[in-house]
Amino acid sequence: MTAIIIDGVPIAERLRAEIAADAARFKDAYGYSPGLGVVLVGDDPASAQYVRMKRRACEQAGIASIAQLLPATSAQDDVEAAVEALNADPTVHGILVQLPLPPQINEERVLRLVSLEKDVDGFHPINLGALAMKGREPTFTPATPTGCMVLLREAGATIEGANAVVVGRSNIVGLPVALMLMKANATVTVCHSRTREIASYTRNADIVIAAIGKPHFIRGDWLKPGAVVIDVGTNRVDDPTAERGYRFVGDVDFESAKAVVGALTKVPGGVGPLTITMLMSNTMKAAWLIAQKLTM
Ligand code: NAP
């Protein structure tokens, strides 16, 4: 079997065109653009690059981007003040706090401060709590996990009743995607660094979500024939043949996996383009909710 390769780029382009049309409708209706506020603390090159990409994608879609850039030495109060300023700014409809924050900053306190109605990252404990509870719906779900769900549906995966294995349990990817799969009626197993014999779980999985951060960790012989595999991992590996001397690979060993599974995401170009798109989609949802509330 040769897998269908799930390409996130055309899916993201289609969705971004819909978001741009929605942003134009919003501007027509209210006379101002929807806005995303971004808090970036420090000068970590990867974080700065993610923030640049998010701001560029927003601006291309007609979503204004308002940045609070703070030095790495910032104190807790400085970061909290930046979030409070964006909470109070009526031109800001969504707030993104770029993680990780420097070690001296209490991340939980900062995320808890983000106004619930602007929590477009979906990391506020109330939104995550609603995701975990039966019969409750969060206003916003985190971007990368939501992107994984979009890709599963685009690949035609049957989620209800499926055996789904999530490898990784981080707050930003593994845990929320496991909760989203459970809400969509999959039977979910979460594996992590203390799980024994991960392959014994993945071999029975109809759906595998890999979010570990270890290159080529999941090999083809760990996977069930026909499974749908979403590879969130983005790992930089040396490659003297590449112009930059490195390239990005996923957590799944692409070559051995594609000979076994039914569908598999590209890395790069699989989940990544959907992450930013879902953040933009959440910002539009926030903008409409806030603007409608103001006119009531
Ligand atoms: P993270 O916070 O470092 O979490 C990694 C998870 O993997 C943890 O739950 C950890 O288990 C588990 N793990 C680590 N080593 C393992 C092992 N040997 N066996 C089994 N499980 C293991 O990482 P993250 O933020 O979730 O990111 C995961 C990957 O996704 C990274 O490559 C990251 O760059 C990528 N990512 C991509 C996007 C995108 O948009 N494409 C977005 C976010 C992240 P414990 O909990 O036991 O420590």
Coordinates of C-alpha atoms and ligand atoms in Angstrom, one line a residue:
M1 CA 0.0 0.0 0.0
T2 CA 1.2 3.5 -0.7
A3 CA -0.3 6.2 1.5
I4 CA -2.2 9.2 0.4
I5 CA 0.0 12.1 1.4
I6 CA -2.0 14.8 3.2
D7 CA -0.8 18.2 2.0
G8 CA -1.9 21.0 4.4
V9 CA -0.9 23.8 2.1
P10 CA -3.9 23.8 -0.4
I11 CA -6.3 23.0 2.5
A12 CA -5.0 26.0 4.4
E13 CA -5.1 28.2 1.3
R14 CA -8.7 27.4 0.8
L15 CA -9.6 28.1 4.4
R16 CA -7.6 31.3 4.4
A17 CA -9.5 32.6 1.4
E18 CA -12.7 32.0 3.3
I19 CA -11.3 33.8 6.4
A20 CA -10.2 36.8 4.2
A21 CA -13.8 37.0 2.8
D22 CA -15.1 36.8 6.3
A23 CA -12.7 39.6 7.5
A24 CA -13.9 41.8 4.6
R25 CA -17.6 41.2 5.6
F26 CA -16.7 42.1 9.2
K27 CA -15.0 45.4 8.0
D28 CA -18.0 46.2 5.8
A29 CA -20.3 45.6 8.8
Y30 CA -18.4 47.5 11.5
G31 CA -16.0 49.9 9.6
Y32 CA -12.9 48.5 11.3
S33 CA -10.8 45.4 10.8
P34 CA -10.7 42.4 13.2
G35 CA -7.5 42.4 15.3
L36 CA -5.1 39.9 16.8
G37 CA -2.8 41.0 19.7
V38 CA 0.5 39.2 20.1
V39 CA 2.7 39.0 23.1
L40 CA 6.3 37.9 22.4
V41 CA 8.7 37.8 25.3
G42 CA 12.4 37.4 24.5
D43 CA 14.3 36.9 21.3
D44 CA 14.2 33.1 20.7
P45 CA 14.6 32.9 16.9
A46 CA 12.0 30.1 16.5
S47 CA 9.4 32.0 18.5
A48 CA 10.1 35.2 16.6
Q49 CA 9.8 33.4 13.3
Y50 CA 6.4 31.8 14.3
V51 CA 5.2 35.3 15.4
R52 CA 6.3 36.8 12.1
M53 CA 4.6 34.1 10.1
K54 CA 1.3 34.5 12.1
R55 CA 1.4 38.3 11.7
R56 CA 2.0 38.1 8.0
A57 CA -0.8 35.5 7.4
C58 CA -3.2 37.7 9.4
E59 CA -2.3 40.8 7.5
Q60 CA -2.8 39.0 4.2
A61 CA -6.3 38.0 5.3
G62 CA -7.2 41.5 6.4
I63 CA -6.8 40.8 10.2
A64 CA -4.8 43.6 11.9
S65 CA -2.0 42.5 14.1
I66 CA -1.0 44.4 17.2
A67 CA 2.3 43.4 18.9
Q68 CA 3.6 43.7 22.4
L69 CA 7.3 42.8 22.1
L70 CA 9.1 42.4 25.5
P71 CA 12.7 41.7 26.4
A72 CA 13.7 38.3 27.7
T73 CA 14.5 39.8 31.1
S74 CA 10.9 41.0 31.6
A75 CA 9.3 40.5 35.0
Q76 CA 6.0 38.8 35.6
D77 CA 4.3 42.2 36.1
D78 CA 5.5 43.4 32.7
V79 CA 4.1 40.4 30.9
E80 CA 0.8 40.6 32.8
A81 CA 0.6 44.4 32.0
A82 CA 1.0 43.6 28.3
V83 CA -1.8 41.1 28.4
E84 CA -4.0 43.5 30.3
A85 CA -3.3 46.2 27.7
L86 CA -4.5 43.9 24.9
N87 CA -7.5 42.8 27.0
A88 CA -8.5 46.5 27.3
D89 CA -7.8 47.4 23.6
P90 CA -11.2 47.4 21.7
T91 CA -9.3 47.0 18.4
V92 CA -7.9 43.6 19.6
H93 CA -10.3 40.7 19.4
G94 CA -7.9 37.8 19.9
I95 CA -4.8 37.5 22.1
L96 CA -1.9 35.2 21.4
V97 CA 0.8 34.7 24.0
Q98 CA 3.7 33.0 22.2
L99 CA 5.0 30.0 24.3
P100 CA 7.3 29.1 25.8
L101 CA 7.7 32.1 28.1
P102 CA 11.1 32.7 29.8
P103 CA 11.6 30.6 33.0
Q104 CA 11.1 33.5 35.4
I105 CA 7.5 34.0 34.1
N106 CA 4.6 32.0 35.6
E107 CA 2.9 30.8 32.4
E108 CA -0.3 29.7 34.1
R109 CA -0.9 33.1 35.6
V110 CA -0.3 34.8 32.3
L111 CA -2.7 32.5 30.3
R112 CA -5.3 32.8 33.0
L113 CA -5.3 36.6 32.6
V114 CA -6.2 36.5 28.9
S115 CA -9.8 37.6 28.6
L116 CA -12.0 34.6 28.0
E117 CA -13.6 36.2 25.0
K118 CA -10.2 36.9 23.4
D119 CA -8.7 33.5 24.2
V120 CA -8.1 32.5 20.6
D121 CA -5.3 30.1 21.5
G122 CA -7.8 28.2 23.6
F123 CA -5.3 27.8 26.5
H124 CA -7.4 29.5 29.2
P125 CA -8.2 26.8 31.8
I126 CA -11.9 27.5 31.4
N127 CA -11.8 26.8 27.7
L128 CA -9.6 23.7 28.2
G129 CA -11.9 22.6 31.1
A130 CA -15.0 22.8 28.8
L131 CA -13.1 20.7 26.2
A132 CA -12.5 18.1 28.8
M133 CA -16.1 17.9 30.1
K134 CA -19.0 16.0 28.6
G135 CA -21.8 18.2 27.4
R136 CA -19.7 21.4 27.4
E137 CA -18.4 23.2 24.4
P138 CA -15.4 25.6 24.7
T139 CA -15.6 28.9 22.8
F140 CA -12.2 28.3 21.4
T141 CA -10.1 25.2 20.9
P142 CA -6.3 25.3 20.5
A143 CA -5.0 25.9 17.0
T144 CA -2.7 22.9 16.3
P145 CA -5.1 20.3 17.7
T146 CA -7.9 21.8 15.7
G147 CA -5.7 21.7 12.6
C148 CA -5.2 18.0 13.3
M149 CA -8.9 17.4 13.4
V150 CA -9.4 19.4 10.1
L151 CA -6.8 17.2 8.4
L152 CA -8.3 14.0 9.7
R153 CA -11.7 15.0 8.2
E154 CA -10.1 16.2 5.0
A155 CA -8.4 12.8 4.7
G156 CA -11.8 11.1 5.0
A157 CA -10.9 9.4 8.3
T158 CA -13.8 7.9 10.3
I159 CA -13.3 9.3 13.7
E160 CA -16.3 8.0 15.5
G161 CA -15.6 4.5 17.0
A162 CA -12.0 4.6 15.8
N163 CA -9.1 3.5 17.9
A164 CA -7.0 6.6 18.2
V165 CA -3.5 6.8 19.7
V166 CA -2.0 10.1 20.6
V167 CA 1.8 10.0 21.3
G168 CA 2.6 13.1 23.4
R169 CA 0.6 14.7 26.2
S170 CA 1.7 18.4 26.1
N171 CA -0.8 21.1 27.1
I172 CA -0.6 22.6 23.6
V173 CA -0.9 19.5 21.4
G174 CA -1.2 16.0 22.8
L175 CA -3.6 16.6 25.6
P176 CA -6.1 18.8 23.8
V177 CA -6.1 16.7 20.6
A178 CA -6.8 13.6 22.7
L179 CA -9.8 15.5 24.3
M180 CA -11.0 16.6 20.8
L181 CA -10.8 13.0 19.5
M182 CA -12.7 11.8 22.6
K183 CA -15.4 14.4 22.0
A184 CA -15.6 13.2 18.4
N185 CA -16.3 9.7 19.8
A186 CA -13.0 8.0 19.1
T187 CA -11.6 5.6 21.7
V188 CA -8.4 7.3 22.8
T189 CA -5.1 6.1 24.2
V190 CA -2.5 8.6 25.2
C191 CA 1.2 7.5 25.2
H192 CA 4.0 9.5 26.6
S193 CA 7.6 9.2 27.8
R194 CA 6.8 6.6 30.5
T195 CA 4.6 4.4 28.3
R196 CA 6.0 0.9 27.9
E197 CA 6.0 -0.6 24.4
I198 CA 4.4 2.3 22.5
A199 CA 4.3 0.1 19.3
S200 CA 1.8 -2.3 21.0
Y201 CA -0.7 0.6 21.1
T202 CA 0.1 2.3 17.7
R203 CA -0.1 -1.1 15.9
N204 CA -3.8 -1.3 16.8
A205 CA -4.6 2.3 16.0
D206 CA -6.8 3.5 13.1
I207 CA -5.7 7.0 13.8
V208 CA -2.2 8.0 15.1
I209 CA -1.3 11.6 16.2
A210 CA 2.4 12.0 16.7
A211 CA 3.4 15.0 18.8
I212 CA 6.6 14.1 20.5
G213 CA 9.5 16.2 19.1
K214 CA 11.7 13.2 18.2
P215 CA 12.8 12.7 14.6
H216 CA 11.7 9.5 12.9
F217 CA 10.5 8.1 16.3
I218 CA 7.5 6.1 14.9
R219 CA 8.4 3.6 12.2
G220 CA 6.3 1.9 9.6
D221 CA 6.4 -1.4 11.4
W222 CA 4.7 0.3 14.4
L223 CA 1.7 1.2 12.3
K224 CA -1.5 -0.6 11.2
P225 CA -2.0 -1.0 7.5
G226 CA -4.5 1.6 6.3
A227 CA -4.2 3.9 9.4
V228 CA -4.5 7.7 9.1
V229 CA -1.4 9.3 10.6
I230 CA -1.1 13.0 11.5
D231 CA 2.5 13.9 12.2
V232 CA 2.7 17.1 14.3
G233 CA 6.5 16.8 15.0
T234 CA 8.7 19.4 13.5
N235 CA 12.3 18.5 14.1
R236 CA 15.4 20.2 12.7
V237 CA 18.0 17.6 11.5
D238 CA 21.4 18.2 9.9
D239 CA 21.4 17.7 6.1
P240 CA 24.6 18.7 4.3
T241 CA 22.8 18.3 0.9
A242 CA 20.3 21.0 1.9
E243 CA 21.1 24.6 1.0
R244 CA 20.8 25.7 4.6
G245 CA 22.6 22.6 6.0
Y246 CA 19.5 21.3 7.7
R247 CA 15.9 20.3 7.0
F248 CA 12.8 19.6 9.0
V249 CA 11.4 16.1 9.6
G250 CA 8.5 14.7 11.6
D251 CA 8.2 12.3 14.5
V252 CA 7.1 9.6 12.0
D253 CA 9.6 7.9 9.8
F254 CA 8.0 9.1 6.6
E255 CA 9.5 6.6 4.1
S256 CA 8.7 3.4 6.1
A257 CA 5.3 4.7 7.2
K258 CA 4.1 5.6 3.8
A259 CA 4.5 2.0 2.6
V260 CA 2.1 0.9 5.3
V261 CA -0.5 3.4 6.2
G262 CA -3.6 4.7 4.3
A263 CA -2.8 8.4 4.7
L264 CA 0.0 10.4 6.2
T265 CA 0.7 14.2 6.6
K266 CA 3.7 15.9 5.0
V267 CA 6.4 17.5 7.2
P268 CA 6.8 20.3 6.7
G269 CA 3.6 21.4 5.0
G270 CA 1.1 19.2 6.9
V271 CA -0.1 20.4 10.2
G272 CA 2.0 23.6 10.3
P273 CA -0.1 25.6 7.7
L274 CA -3.3 24.6 9.5
T275 CA -2.1 25.9 12.9
I276 CA -1.9 29.5 11.8
T277 CA -5.1 29.1 9.8
M278 CA -7.0 27.9 12.9
L279 CA -5.7 30.8 14.9
M280 CA -7.0 33.2 12.3
S281 CA -10.4 31.4 12.2
N282 CA -10.6 31.7 16.0
T283 CA -9.8 35.4 15.8
M284 CA -12.7 35.9 13.3
K285 CA -15.0 34.0 15.7
A286 CA -13.9 36.3 18.6
A287 CA -14.3 39.4 16.5
W288 CA -17.9 38.6 15.5
L289 CA -18.8 37.6 19.1
I290 CA -17.3 40.8 20.6
A291 CA -18.6 43.2 18.0
Q292 CA -22.1 41.7 18.3
K293 CA -22.0 42.1 22.1
L294 CA -21.0 45.7 21.8
T295 CA -23.9 46.5 19.5
M296 CA -26.5 44.8 21.7
Ligands
NAP1 P1 6.6 18.9 24.3 O1 5.9 19.9 25.1 O2 8.0 18.7 24.4 O3 5.9 17.5 24.6 C1 6.4 16.3 24.1 C2 5.5 15.1 24.5 O4 6.1 13.9 23.9 C3 5.5 14.9 26.0 O5 4.2 14.6 26.4 C4 6.5 13.8 26.3 O6 6.1 12.9 27.3 C5 6.4 13.0 25.0 N1 7.6 12.3 24.7 C6 8.9 12.8 24.7 N2 9.8 11.8 24.5 C7 9.1 10.7 24.3 C8 9.4 9.3 24.1 N3 10.7 8.9 24.0 N4 8.4 8.4 24.0 C9 7.1 8.8 24.2 N5 6.7 10.1 24.4 C10 7.7 11.0 24.5 O7 6.3 19.1 22.7 P2 5.0 19.7 22.0 O8 5.0 21.2 22.2 O9 3.8 19.0 22.2 O10 5.5 19.5 20.5 C11 5.7 18.2 19.9 C12 6.2 18.3 18.5 O11 5.3 19.0 17.7 C13 7.5 19.1 18.4 O12 8.3 18.6 17.4 C14 7.0 20.5 18.0 O13 8.0 21.2 17.3 C15 5.9 20.1 17.1 N6 4.8 21.2 17.0 C16 4.4 21.5 15.8 C17 3.4 22.4 15.6 C18 2.9 22.7 14.3 O14 2.1 23.7 14.1 N7 3.2 22.0 13.3 C19 2.8 23.1 16.7 C20 3.2 22.7 18.0 C21 4.3 21.7 18.1 P3 6.1 13.4 28.9 O15 4.8 14.2 29.0 O16 6.1 12.1 29.6 O17 7.3 14.2 29.1

